[in-house]
Short mmCIF file of C-alpha atoms in Angstrom, two decimals:
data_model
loop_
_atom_site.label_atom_id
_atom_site.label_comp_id
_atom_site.label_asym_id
_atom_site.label_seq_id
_atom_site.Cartn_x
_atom_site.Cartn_y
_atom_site.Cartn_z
CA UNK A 6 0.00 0.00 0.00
CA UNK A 7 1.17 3.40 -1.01
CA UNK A 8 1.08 5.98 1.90
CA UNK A 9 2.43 8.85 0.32
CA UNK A 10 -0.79 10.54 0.21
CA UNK A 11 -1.75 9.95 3.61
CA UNK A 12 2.17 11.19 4.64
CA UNK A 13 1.42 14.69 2.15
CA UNK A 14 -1.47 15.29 3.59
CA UNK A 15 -0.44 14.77 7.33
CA UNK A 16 2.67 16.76 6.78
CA UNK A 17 1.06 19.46 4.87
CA UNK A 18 -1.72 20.26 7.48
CA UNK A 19 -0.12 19.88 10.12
CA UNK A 20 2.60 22.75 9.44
CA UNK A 21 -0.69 24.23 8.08
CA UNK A 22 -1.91 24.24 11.34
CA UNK A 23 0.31 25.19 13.76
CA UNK A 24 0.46 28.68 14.57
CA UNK A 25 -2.82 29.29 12.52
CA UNK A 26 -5.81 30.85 13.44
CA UNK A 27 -7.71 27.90 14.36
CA UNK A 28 -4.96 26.70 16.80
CA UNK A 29 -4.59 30.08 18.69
CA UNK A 30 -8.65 29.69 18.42
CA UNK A 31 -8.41 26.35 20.22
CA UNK A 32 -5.51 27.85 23.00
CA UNK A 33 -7.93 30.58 23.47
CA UNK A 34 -11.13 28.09 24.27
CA UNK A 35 -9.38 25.45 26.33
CA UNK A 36 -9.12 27.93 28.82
CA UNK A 37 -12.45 29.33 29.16
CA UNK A 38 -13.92 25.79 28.70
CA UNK A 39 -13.28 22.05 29.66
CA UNK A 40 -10.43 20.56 27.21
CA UNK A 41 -11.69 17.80 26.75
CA UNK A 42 -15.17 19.24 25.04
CA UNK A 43 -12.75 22.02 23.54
CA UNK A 44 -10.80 19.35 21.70
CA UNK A 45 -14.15 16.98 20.93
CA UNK A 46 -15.84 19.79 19.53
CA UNK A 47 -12.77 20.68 17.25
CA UNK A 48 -12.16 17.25 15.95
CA UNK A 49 -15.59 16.26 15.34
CA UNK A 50 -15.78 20.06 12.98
CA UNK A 51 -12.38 19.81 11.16
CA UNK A 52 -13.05 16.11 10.31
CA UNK A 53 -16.51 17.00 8.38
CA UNK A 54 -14.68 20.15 7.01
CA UNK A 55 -12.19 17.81 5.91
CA UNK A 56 -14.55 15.40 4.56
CA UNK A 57 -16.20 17.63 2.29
CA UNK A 58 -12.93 18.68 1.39
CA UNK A 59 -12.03 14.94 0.19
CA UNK A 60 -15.42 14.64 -1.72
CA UNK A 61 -15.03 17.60 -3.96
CA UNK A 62 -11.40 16.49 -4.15
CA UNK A 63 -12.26 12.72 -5.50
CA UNK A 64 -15.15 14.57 -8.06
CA UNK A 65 -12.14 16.29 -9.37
CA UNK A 66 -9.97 13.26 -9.53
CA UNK A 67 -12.70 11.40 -11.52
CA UNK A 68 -13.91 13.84 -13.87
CA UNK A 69 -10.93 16.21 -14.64
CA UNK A 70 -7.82 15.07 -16.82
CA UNK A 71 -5.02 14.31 -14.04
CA UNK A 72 -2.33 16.75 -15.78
CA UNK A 73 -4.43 19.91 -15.00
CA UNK A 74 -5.59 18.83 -12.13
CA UNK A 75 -1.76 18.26 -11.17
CA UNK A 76 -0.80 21.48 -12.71
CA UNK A 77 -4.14 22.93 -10.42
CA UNK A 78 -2.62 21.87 -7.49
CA UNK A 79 0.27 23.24 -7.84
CA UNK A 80 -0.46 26.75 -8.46
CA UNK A 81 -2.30 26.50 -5.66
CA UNK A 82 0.37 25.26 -3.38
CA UNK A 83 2.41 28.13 -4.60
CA UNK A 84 -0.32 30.63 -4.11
CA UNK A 85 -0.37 29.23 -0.40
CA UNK A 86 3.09 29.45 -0.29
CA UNK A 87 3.16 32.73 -1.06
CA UNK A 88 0.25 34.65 0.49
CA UNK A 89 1.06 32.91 3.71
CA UNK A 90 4.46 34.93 3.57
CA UNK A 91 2.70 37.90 2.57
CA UNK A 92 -0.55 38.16 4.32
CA UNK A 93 -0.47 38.33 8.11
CA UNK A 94 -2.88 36.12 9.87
CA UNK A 95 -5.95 37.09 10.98
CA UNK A 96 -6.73 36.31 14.49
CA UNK A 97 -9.42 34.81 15.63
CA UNK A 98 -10.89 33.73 19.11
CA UNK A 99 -13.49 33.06 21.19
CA UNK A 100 -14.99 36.63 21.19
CA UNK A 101 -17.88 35.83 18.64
CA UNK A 102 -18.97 32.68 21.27
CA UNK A 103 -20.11 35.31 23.31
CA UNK A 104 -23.53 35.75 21.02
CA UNK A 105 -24.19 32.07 20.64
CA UNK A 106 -26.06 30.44 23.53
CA UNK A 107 -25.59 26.88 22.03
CA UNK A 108 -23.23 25.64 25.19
CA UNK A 109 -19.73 25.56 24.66
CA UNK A 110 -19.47 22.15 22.83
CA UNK A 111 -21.98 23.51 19.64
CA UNK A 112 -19.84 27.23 19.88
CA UNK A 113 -16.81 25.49 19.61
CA UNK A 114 -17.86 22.84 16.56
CA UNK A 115 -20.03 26.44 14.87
CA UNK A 116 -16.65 28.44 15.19
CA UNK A 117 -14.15 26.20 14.63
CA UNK A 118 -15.60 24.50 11.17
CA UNK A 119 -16.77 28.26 10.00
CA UNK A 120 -13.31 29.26 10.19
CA UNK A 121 -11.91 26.63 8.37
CA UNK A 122 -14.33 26.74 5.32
CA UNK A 123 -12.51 27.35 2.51
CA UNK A 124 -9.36 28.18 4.18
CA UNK A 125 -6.62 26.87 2.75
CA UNK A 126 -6.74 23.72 4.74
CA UNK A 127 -9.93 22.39 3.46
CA UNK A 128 -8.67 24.09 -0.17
CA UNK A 129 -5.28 21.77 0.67
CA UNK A 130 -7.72 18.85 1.33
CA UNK A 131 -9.24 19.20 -2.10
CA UNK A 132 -6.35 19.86 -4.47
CA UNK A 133 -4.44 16.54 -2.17
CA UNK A 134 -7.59 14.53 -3.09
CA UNK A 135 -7.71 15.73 -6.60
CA UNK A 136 -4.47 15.09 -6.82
CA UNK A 137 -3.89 11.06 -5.14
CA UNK A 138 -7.63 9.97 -5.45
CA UNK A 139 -6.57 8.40 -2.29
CA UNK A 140 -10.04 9.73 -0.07
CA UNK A 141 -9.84 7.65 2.94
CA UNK A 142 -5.65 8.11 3.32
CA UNK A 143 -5.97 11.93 3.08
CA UNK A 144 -8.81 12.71 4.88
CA UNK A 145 -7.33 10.12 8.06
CA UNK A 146 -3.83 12.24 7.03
CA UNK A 147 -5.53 15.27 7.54
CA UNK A 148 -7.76 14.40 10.44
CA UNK A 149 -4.85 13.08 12.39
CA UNK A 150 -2.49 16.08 11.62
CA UNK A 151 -5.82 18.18 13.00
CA UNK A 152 -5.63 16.23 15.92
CA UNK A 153 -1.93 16.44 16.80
CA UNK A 154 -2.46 20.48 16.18
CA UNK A 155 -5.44 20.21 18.53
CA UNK A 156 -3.94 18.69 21.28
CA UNK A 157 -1.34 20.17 21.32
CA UNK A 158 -3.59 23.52 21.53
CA UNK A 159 -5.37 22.22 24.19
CA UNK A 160 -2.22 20.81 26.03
CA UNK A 161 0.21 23.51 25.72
CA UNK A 162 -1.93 26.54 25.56
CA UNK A 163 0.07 29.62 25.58
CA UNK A 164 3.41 28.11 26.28
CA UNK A 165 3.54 27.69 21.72
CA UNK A 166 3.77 31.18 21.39
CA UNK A 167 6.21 31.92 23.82
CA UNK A 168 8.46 29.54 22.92
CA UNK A 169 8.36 29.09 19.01
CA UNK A 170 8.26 32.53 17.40
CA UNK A 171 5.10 32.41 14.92
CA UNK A 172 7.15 34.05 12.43
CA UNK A 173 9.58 30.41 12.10
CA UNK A 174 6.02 28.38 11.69
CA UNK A 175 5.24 30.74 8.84
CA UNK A 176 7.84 30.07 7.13
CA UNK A 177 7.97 26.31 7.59
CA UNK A 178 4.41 26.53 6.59
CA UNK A 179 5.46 28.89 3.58
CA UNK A 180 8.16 26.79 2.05
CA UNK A 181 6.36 23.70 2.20
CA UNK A 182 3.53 24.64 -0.03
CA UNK A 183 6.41 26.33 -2.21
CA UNK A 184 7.67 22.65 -2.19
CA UNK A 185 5.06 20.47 -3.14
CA UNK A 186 3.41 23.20 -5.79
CA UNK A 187 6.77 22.94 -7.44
CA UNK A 188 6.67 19.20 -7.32
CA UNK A 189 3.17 19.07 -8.64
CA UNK A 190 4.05 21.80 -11.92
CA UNK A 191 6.99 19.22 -12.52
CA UNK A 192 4.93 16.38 -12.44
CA UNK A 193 1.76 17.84 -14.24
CA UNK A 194 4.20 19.83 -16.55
CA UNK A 195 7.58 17.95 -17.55
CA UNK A 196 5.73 14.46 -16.51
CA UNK A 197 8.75 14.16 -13.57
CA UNK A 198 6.93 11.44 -10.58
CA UNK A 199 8.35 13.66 -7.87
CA UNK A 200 5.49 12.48 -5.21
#
């Protein structure tokens, strides 16, 4: 069985991930509420972000020719790339819980999966599936690196931001899109299997 897939898509979201929005999000909940509803509530709304992610990701894989869907992805790797150098990150936290009077578990699932619609996670999530047409190994890739992001969030709170300075995770988050769009323009381009 071929786990590259499953590895890109781990790898990818998780440096995604860390540092982003959604985890300073998650830091910022787990200490007004319990962690352990915190983290449910996170998990169960990334995984069906993800999975709807995966589903328009396989429609592309079956329907589209795989060298522009290759050549797709990786524009939009090196978009990522890019604009997550160049745009700063907007912050986001628990302030807009304070109109919802769903209980902390439903605020926490309602925020969390409306921040990552269409971000470029779940846009990640699509061009991977596209991509692989591996479903079930990217969206368990991507579900897991949402967990490890999670609890770490959860775990670690604030102690991330002292000691890592958010502008390293950029980066590492920047050059690794930069990486695989340049793989997938070779492959979809020049026909070089790079992944």
């Amino acid at each position: 069985m071929d786990l590259t897939a499953f590895f890109a898509a781990f790898t990818i979201i998780l440096l995604a991930e860390l540092g982003d929005k959604s985890m300073i999000a998650v830091i910022t909940l787990s200490s007004k509420h319990p962690k352990r509803l915190v983290f449910a509530a996170t998990i169960l709304a990334l995984t069906l972000v993800s999975a709807v992610g995966v589903v328009v990701g396989q429609v592309l894989f079956d329907y589209v020719p795989e060298n522009i869907v290759t050549i797709g992805a990786g524009l939009l790797f090196l978009a990522f790339g890019i604009l997550t150098i160049a745009l700063p990150e907007k912050r986001s936290g628990p302030k807009e819980l304070k109109d919802m009077r769903w209980g902390a578990f439903w605020s926490t699932f309602a925020l969390m999966a409306m921040m990552e619609l269409g971000d470029k996670t779940q846009l990640s999530i699509i061009a991977l599936s596209a991509e692989y047409g591996e479903p079930w190994l990217i969206l368990i890739g991507s579900v897991l690196a949402f967990a490890v992001v999670t609890l770490a969030g959860v775990l670690l709170g604030a102690e991330i931001g002292k000691r890592v300075p958010e502008r390293y995770i950029k980066l590492g988050s920047a050059a690794i899109f930069i990486i695989f769009g340049l793989m997938f323009l070779a492959q979809g381009l020049f026909g070089l299997e790079l992944l």
